[in-house]
Short mmCIF file of N, CA, C and O in Angstrom, two decimals:
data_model
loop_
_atom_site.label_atom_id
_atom_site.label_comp_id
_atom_site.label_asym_id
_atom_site.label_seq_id
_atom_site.Cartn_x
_atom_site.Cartn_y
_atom_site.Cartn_z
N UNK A 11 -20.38 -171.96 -148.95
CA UNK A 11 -18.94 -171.70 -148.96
C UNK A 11 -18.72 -170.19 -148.85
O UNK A 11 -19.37 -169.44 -149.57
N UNK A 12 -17.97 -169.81 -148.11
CA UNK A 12 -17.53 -168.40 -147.65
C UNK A 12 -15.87 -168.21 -147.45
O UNK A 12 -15.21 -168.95 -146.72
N UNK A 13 -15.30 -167.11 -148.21
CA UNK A 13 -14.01 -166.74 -148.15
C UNK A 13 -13.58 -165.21 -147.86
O UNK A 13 -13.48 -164.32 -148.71
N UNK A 14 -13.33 -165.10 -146.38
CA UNK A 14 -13.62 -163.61 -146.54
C UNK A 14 -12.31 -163.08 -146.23
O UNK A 14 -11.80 -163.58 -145.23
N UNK A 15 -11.64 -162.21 -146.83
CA UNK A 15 -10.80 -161.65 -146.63
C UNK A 15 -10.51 -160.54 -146.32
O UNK A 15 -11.09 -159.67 -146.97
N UNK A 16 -9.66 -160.13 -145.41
CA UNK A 16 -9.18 -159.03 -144.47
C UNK A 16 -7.76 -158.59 -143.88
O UNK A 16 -7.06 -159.59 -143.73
N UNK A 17 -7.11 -157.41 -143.50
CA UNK A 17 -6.05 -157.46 -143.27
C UNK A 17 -5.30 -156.23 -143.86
O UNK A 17 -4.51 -155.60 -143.15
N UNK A 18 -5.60 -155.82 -145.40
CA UNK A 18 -5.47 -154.92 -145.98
C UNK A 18 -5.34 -153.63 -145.45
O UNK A 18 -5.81 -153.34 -144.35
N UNK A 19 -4.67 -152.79 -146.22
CA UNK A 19 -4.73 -151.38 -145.24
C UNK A 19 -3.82 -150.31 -146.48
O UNK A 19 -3.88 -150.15 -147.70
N UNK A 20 -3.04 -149.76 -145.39
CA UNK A 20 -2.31 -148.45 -146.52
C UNK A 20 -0.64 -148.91 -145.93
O UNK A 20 -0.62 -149.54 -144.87
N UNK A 21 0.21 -148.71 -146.36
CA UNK A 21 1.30 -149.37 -145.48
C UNK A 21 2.68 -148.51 -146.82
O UNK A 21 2.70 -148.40 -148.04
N UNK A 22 3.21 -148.28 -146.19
CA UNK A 22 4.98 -147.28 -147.06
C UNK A 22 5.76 -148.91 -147.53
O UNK A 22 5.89 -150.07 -147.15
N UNK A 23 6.22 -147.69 -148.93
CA UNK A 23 6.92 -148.86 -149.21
C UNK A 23 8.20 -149.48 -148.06
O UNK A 23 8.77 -148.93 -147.12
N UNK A 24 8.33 -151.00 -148.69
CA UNK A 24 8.87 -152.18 -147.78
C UNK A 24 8.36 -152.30 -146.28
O UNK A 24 9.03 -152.56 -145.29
N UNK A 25 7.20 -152.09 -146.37
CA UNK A 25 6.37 -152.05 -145.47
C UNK A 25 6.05 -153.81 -145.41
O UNK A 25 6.64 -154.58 -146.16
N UNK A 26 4.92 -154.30 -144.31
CA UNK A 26 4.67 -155.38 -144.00
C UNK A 26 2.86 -155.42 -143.78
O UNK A 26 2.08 -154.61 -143.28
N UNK A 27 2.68 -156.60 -144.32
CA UNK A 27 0.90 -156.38 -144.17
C UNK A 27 0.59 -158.08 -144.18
O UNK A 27 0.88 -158.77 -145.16
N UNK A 28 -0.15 -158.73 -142.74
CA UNK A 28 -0.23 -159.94 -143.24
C UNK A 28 -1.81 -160.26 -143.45
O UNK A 28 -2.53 -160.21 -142.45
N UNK A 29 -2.30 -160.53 -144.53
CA UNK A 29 -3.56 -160.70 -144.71
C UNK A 29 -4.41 -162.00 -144.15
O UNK A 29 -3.71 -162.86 -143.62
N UNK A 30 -5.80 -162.24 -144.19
CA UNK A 30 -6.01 -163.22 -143.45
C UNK A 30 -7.21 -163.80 -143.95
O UNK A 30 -7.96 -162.83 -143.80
N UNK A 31 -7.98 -164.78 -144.50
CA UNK A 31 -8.73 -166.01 -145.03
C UNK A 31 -9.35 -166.11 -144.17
O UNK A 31 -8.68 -166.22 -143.15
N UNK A 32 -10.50 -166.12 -143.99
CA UNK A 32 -11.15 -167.09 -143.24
C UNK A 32 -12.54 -167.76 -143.88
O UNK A 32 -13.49 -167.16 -144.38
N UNK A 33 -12.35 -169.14 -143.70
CA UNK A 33 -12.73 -169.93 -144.69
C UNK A 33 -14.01 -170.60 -143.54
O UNK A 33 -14.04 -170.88 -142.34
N UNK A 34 -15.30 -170.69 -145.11
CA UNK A 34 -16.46 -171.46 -143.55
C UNK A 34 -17.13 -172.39 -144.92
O UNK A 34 -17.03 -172.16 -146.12
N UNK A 35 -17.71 -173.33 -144.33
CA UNK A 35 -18.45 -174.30 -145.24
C UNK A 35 -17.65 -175.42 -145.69
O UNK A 35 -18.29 -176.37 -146.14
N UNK A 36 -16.30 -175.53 -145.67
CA UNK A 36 -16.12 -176.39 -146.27
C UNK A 36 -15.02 -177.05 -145.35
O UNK A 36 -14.57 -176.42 -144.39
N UNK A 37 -14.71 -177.94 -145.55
CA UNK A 37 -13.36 -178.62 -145.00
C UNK A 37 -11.79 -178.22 -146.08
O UNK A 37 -11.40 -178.49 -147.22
N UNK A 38 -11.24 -177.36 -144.74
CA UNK A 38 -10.26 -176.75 -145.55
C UNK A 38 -9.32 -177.53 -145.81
O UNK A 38 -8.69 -177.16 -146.80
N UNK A 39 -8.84 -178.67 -145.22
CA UNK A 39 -7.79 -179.27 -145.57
C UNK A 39 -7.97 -179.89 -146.89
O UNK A 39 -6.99 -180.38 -147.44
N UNK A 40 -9.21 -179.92 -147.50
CA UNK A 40 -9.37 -180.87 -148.43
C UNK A 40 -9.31 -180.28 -149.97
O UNK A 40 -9.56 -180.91 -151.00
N UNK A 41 -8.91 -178.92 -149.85
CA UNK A 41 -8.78 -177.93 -150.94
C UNK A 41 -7.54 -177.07 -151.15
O UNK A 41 -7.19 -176.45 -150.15
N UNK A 42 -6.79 -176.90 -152.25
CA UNK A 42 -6.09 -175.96 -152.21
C UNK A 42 -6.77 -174.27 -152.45
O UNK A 42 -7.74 -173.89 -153.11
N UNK A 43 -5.92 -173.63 -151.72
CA UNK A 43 -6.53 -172.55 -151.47
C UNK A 43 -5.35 -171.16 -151.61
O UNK A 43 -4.22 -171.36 -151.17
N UNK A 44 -5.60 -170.11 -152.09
CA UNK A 44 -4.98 -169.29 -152.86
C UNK A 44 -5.11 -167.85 -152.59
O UNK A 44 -6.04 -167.44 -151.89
N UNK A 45 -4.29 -167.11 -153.08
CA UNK A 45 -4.75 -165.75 -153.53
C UNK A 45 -4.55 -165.21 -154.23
O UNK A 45 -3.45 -165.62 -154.60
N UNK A 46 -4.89 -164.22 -155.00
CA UNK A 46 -5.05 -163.56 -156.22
C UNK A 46 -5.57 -161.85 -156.53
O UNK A 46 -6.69 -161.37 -156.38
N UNK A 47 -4.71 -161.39 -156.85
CA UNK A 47 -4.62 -160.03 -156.68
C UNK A 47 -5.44 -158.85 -158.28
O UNK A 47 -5.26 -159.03 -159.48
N UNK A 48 -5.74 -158.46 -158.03
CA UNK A 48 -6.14 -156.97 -158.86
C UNK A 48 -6.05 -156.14 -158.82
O UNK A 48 -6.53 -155.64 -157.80
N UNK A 49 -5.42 -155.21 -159.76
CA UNK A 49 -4.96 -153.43 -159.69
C UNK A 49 -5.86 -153.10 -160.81
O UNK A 49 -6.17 -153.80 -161.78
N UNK A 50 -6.33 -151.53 -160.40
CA UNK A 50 -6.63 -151.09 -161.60
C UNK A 50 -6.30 -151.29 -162.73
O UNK A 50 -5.10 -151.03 -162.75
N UNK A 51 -6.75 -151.72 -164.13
CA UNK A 51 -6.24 -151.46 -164.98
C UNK A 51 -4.65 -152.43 -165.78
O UNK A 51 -3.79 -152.26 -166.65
N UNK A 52 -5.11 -153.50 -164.69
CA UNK A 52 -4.11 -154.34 -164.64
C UNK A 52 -5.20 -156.09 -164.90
O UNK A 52 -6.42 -156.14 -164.71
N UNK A 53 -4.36 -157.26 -165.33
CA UNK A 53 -4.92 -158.42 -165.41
C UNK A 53 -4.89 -158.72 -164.04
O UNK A 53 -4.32 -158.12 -163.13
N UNK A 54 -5.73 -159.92 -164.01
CA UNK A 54 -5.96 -160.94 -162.22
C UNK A 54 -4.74 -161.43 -162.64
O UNK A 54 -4.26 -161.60 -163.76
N UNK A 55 -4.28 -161.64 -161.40
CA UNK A 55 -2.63 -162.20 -161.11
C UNK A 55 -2.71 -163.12 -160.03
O UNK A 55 -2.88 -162.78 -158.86
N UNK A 56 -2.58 -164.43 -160.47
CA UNK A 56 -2.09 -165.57 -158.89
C UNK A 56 -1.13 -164.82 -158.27
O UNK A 56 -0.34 -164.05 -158.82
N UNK A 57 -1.23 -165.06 -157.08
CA UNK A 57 0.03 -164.11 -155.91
C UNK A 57 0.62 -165.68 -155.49
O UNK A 57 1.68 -166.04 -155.99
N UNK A 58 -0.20 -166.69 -154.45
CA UNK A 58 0.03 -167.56 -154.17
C UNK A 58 -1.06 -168.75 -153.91
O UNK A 58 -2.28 -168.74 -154.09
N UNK A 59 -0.12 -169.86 -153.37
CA UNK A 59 -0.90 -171.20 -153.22
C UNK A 59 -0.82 -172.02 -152.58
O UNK A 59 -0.18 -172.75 -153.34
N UNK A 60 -0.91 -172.48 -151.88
CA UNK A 60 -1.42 -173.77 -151.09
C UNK A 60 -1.70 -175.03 -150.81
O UNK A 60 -2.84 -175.22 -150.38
N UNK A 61 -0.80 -176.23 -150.95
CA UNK A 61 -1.79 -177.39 -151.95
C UNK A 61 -1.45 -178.46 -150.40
O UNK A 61 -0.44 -178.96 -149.92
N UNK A 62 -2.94 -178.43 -150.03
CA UNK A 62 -2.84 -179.68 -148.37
C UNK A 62 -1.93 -180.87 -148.26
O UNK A 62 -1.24 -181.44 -147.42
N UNK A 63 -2.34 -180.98 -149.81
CA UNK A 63 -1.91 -183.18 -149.81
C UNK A 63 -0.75 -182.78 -149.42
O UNK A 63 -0.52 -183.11 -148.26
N UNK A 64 0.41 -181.98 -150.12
CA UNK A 64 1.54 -181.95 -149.44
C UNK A 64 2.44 -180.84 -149.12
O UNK A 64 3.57 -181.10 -148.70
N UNK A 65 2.16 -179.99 -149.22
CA UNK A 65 2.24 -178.49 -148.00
C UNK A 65 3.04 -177.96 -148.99
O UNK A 65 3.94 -177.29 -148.48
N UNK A 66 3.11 -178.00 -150.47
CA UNK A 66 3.73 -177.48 -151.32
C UNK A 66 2.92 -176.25 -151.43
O UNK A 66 1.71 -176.15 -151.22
N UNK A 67 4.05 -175.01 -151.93
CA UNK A 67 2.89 -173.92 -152.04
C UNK A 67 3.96 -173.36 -153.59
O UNK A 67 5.13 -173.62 -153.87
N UNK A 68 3.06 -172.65 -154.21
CA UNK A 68 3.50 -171.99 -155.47
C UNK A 68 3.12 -170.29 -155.24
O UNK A 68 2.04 -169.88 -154.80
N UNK A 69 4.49 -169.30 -155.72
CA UNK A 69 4.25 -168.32 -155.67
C UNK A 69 4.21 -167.20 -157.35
O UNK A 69 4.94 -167.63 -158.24
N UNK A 70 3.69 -166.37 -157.57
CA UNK A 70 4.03 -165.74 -158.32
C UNK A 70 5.76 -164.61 -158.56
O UNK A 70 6.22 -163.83 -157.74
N UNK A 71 6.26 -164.91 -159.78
CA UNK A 71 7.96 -164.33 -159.51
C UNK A 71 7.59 -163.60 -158.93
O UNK A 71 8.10 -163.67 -157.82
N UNK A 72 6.60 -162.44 -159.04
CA UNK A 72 6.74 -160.86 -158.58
C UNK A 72 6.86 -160.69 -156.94
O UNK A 72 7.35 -159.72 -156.36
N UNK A 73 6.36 -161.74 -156.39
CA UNK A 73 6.48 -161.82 -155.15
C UNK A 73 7.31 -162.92 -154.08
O UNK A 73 7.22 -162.99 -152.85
N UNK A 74 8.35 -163.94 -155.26
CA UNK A 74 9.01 -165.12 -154.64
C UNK A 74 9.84 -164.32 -153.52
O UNK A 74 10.57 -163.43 -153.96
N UNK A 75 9.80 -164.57 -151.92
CA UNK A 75 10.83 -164.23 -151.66
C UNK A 75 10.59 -163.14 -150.35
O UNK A 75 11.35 -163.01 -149.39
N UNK A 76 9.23 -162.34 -150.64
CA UNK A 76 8.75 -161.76 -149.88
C UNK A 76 7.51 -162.27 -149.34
O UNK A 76 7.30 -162.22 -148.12
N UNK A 77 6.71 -162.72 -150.11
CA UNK A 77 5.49 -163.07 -149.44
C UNK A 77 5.81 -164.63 -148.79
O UNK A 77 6.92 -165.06 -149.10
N UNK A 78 4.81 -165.69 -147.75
CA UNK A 78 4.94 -166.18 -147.45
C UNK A 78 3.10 -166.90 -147.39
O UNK A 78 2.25 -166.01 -147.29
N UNK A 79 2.68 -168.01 -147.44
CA UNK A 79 1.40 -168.13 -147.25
C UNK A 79 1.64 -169.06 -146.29
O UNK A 79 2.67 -169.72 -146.13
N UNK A 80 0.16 -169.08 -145.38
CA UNK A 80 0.09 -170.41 -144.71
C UNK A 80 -0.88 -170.82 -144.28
O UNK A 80 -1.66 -169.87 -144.37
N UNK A 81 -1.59 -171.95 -143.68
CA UNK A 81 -2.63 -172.09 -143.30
C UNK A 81 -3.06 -172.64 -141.57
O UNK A 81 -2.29 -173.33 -140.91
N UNK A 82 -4.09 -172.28 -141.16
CA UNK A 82 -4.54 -172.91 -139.72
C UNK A 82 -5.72 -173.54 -139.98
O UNK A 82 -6.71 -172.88 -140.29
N UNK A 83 -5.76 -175.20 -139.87
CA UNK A 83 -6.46 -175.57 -140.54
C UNK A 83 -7.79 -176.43 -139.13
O UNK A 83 -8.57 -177.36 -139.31
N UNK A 84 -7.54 -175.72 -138.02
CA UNK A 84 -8.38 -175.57 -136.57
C UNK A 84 -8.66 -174.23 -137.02
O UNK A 84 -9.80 -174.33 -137.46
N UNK A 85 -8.33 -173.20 -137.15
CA UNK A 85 -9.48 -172.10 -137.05
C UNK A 85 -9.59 -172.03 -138.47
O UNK A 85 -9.91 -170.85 -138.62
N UNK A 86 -9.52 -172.67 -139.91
CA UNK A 86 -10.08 -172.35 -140.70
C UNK A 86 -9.33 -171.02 -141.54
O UNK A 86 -9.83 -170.38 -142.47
N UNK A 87 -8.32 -170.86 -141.06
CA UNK A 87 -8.09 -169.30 -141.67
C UNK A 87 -6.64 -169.68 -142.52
O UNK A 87 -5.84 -170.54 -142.16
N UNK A 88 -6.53 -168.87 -143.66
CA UNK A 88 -5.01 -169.29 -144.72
C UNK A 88 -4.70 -167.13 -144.15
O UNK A 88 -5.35 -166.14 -143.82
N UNK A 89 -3.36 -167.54 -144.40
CA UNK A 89 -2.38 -166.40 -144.33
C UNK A 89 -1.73 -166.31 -145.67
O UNK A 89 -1.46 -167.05 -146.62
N UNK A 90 -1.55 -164.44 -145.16
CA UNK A 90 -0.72 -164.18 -146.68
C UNK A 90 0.25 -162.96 -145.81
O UNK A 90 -0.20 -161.83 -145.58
N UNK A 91 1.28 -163.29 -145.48
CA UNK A 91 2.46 -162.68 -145.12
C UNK A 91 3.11 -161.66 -146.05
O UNK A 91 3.85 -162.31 -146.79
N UNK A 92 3.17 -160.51 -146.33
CA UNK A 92 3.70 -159.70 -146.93
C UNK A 92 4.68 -158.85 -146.85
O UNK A 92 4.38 -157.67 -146.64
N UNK A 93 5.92 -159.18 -146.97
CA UNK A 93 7.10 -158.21 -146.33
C UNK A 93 7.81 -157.48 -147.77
O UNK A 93 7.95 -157.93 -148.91
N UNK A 94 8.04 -156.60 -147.36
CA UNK A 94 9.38 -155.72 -148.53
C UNK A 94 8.06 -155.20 -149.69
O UNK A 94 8.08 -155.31 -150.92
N UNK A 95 7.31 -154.81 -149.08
CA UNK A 95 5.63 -154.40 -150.06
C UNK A 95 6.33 -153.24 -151.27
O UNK A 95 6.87 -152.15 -151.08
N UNK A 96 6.16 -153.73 -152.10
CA UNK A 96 6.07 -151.99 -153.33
C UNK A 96 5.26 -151.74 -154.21
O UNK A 96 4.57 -152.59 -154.77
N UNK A 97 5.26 -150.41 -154.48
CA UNK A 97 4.28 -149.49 -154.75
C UNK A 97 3.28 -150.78 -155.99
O UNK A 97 2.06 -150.64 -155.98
N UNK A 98 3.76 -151.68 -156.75
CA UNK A 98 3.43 -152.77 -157.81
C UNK A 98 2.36 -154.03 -156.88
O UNK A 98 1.59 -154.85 -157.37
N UNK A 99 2.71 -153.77 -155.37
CA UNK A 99 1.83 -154.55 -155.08
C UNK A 99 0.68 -153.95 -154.55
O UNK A 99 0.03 -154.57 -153.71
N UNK A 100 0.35 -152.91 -154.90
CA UNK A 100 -1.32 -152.45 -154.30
C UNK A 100 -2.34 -152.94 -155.45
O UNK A 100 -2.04 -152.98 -156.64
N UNK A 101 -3.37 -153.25 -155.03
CA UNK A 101 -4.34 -154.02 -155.14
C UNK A 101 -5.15 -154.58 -154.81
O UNK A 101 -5.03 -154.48 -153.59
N UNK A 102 -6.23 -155.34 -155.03
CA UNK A 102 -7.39 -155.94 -154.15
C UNK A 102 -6.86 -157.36 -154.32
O UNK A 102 -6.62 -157.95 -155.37
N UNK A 103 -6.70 -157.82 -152.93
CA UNK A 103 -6.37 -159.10 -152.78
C UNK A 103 -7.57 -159.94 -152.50
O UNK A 103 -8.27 -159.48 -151.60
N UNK A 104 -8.02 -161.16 -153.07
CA UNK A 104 -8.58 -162.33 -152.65
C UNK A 104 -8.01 -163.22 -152.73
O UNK A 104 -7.07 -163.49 -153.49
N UNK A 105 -8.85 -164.24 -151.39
CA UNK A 105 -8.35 -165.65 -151.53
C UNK A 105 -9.54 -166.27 -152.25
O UNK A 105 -10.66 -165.78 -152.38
N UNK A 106 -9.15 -167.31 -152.64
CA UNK A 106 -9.84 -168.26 -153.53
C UNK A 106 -9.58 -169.67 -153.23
O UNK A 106 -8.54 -170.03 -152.69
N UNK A 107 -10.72 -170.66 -153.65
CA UNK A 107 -10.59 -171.93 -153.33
C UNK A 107 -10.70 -172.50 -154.80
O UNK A 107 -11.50 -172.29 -155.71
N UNK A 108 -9.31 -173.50 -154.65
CA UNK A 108 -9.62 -174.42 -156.21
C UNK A 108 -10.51 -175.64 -156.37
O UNK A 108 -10.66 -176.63 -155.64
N UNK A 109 -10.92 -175.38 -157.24
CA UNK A 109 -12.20 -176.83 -157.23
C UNK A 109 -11.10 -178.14 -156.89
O UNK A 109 -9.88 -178.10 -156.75
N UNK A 110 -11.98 -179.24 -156.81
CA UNK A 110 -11.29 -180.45 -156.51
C UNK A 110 -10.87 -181.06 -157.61
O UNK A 110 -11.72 -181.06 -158.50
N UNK A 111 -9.56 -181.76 -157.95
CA UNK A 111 -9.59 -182.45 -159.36
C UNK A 111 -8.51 -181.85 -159.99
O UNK A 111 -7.87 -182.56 -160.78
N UNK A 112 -8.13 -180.62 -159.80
CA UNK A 112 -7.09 -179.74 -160.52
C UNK A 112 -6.30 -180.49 -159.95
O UNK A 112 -6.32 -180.91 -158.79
N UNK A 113 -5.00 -180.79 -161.42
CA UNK A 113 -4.18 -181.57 -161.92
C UNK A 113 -3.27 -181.04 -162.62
O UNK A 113 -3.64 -180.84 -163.77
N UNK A 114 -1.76 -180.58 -162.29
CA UNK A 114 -1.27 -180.53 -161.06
C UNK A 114 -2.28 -178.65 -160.30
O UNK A 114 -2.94 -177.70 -160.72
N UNK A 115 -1.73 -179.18 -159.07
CA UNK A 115 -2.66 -178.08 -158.36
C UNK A 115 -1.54 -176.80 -158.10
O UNK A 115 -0.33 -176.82 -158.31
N UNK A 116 -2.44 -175.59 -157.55
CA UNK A 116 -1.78 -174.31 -157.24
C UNK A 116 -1.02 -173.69 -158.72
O UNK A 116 0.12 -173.21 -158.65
N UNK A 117 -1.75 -173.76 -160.00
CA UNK A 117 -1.20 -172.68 -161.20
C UNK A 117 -1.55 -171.57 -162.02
O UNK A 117 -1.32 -171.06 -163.12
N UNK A 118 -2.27 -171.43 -160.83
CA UNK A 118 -2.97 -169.93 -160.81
C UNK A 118 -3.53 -169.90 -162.00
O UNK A 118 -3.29 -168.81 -162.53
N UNK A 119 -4.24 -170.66 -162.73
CA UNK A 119 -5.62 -170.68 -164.11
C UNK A 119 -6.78 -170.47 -163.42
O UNK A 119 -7.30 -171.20 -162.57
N UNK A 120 -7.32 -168.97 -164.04
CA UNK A 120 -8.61 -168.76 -163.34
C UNK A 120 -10.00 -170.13 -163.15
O UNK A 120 -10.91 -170.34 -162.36
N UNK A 121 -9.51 -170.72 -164.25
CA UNK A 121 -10.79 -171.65 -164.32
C UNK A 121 -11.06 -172.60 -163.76
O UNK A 121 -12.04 -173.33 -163.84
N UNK A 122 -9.64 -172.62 -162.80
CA UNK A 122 -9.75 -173.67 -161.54
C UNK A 122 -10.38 -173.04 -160.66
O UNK A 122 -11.18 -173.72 -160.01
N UNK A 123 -10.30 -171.87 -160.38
CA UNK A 123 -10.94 -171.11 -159.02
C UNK A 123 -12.39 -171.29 -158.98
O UNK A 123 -13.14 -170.84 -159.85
N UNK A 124 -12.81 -172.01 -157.90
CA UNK A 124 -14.73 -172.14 -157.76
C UNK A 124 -15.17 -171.31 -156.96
O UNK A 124 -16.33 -170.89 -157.01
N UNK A 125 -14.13 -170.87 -155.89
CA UNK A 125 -15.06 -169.74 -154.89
C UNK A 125 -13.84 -168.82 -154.79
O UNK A 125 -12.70 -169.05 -155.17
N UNK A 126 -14.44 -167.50 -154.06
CA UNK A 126 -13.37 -166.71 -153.80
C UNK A 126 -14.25 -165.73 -153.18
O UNK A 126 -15.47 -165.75 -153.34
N UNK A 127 -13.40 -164.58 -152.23
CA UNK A 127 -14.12 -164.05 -151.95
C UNK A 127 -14.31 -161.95 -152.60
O UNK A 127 -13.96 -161.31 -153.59
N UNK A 128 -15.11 -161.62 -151.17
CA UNK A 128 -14.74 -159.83 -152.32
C UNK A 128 -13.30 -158.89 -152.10
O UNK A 128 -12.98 -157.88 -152.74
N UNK A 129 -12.75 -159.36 -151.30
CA UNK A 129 -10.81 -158.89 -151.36
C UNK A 129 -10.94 -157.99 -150.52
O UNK A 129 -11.93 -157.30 -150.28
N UNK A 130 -9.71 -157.98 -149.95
CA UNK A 130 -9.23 -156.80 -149.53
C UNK A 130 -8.03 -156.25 -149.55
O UNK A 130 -6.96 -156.86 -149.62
N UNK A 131 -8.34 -154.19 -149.44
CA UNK A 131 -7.12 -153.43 -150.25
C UNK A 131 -5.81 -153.27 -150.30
O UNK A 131 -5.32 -152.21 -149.88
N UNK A 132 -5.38 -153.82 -150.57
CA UNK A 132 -4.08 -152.93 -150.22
C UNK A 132 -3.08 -151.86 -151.12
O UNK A 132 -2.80 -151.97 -152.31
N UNK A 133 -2.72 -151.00 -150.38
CA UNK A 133 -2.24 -149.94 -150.89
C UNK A 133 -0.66 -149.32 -150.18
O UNK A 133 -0.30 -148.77 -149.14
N UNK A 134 -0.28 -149.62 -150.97
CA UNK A 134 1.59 -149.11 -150.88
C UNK A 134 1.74 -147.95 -151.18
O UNK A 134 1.66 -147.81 -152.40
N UNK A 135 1.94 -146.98 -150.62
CA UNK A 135 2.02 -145.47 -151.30
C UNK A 135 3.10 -144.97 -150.29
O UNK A 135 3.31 -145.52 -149.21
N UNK A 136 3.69 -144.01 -150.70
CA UNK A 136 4.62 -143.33 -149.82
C UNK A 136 4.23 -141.20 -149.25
O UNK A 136 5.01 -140.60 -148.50
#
């Protein structure tokens, strides 16, 4: 299982950055699949989620509204759409895959997450 993420960069605030998943080993439709952010000095934070069975997705408040996720489930790759970016969202973003079985799915509890990958940066600065 492989989750590699990319997309990240340096971008002014309300800036736009869409990040990008790309998922190998597994059959993606059959997992919800996520991302999850880290700042220095800050806790892991669910950003967003994904859930196949029925295209419901869950976001974190800090980002309802701006971000957008989605998935291509022929090339394997989940999206993370980022519009109206501020300086609160720089951080190392990963996506992550939830084990199977999580009940209800997409609530961002680390201990559902079985894979994930090493993130990438992003940085809002002006």
């Amino acid at each position: 299982v492989q989750l590699q993420a990319s997309g990240g960069g340096l971008v002014q605030p309300g800036g736009s950055l869409r990040l990008s998943c790309a998922a190998s080993g597994f059959t993606l439709d059959h997992y919800a699949i996520g991302w999850f952010r880290q700042a220095p000095g800050r806790d892991r934070e669910g950003v967003s989620c994904l859930n196949p069975r029925d295209g419901k997705t869950n976001y974190a408040d800090s980002v309802k509204g701006r971000f957008t996720i989605s998935r291509d489930d022929v090339t394997g790759t989940v999206y993370l759409q980022m519009n109206g970016l501020k300086l609160d969202d720089t951080a190392l973003y990963h996506c992550y895959r939830e084990r199977v079985g999580v009940w209800p799915r997409c609530q961002f509890a680390e201990r559902d997450y079985d894979y994930w990958g090493q993130g990438t940066l992003v940085t809002v600065s002006s």
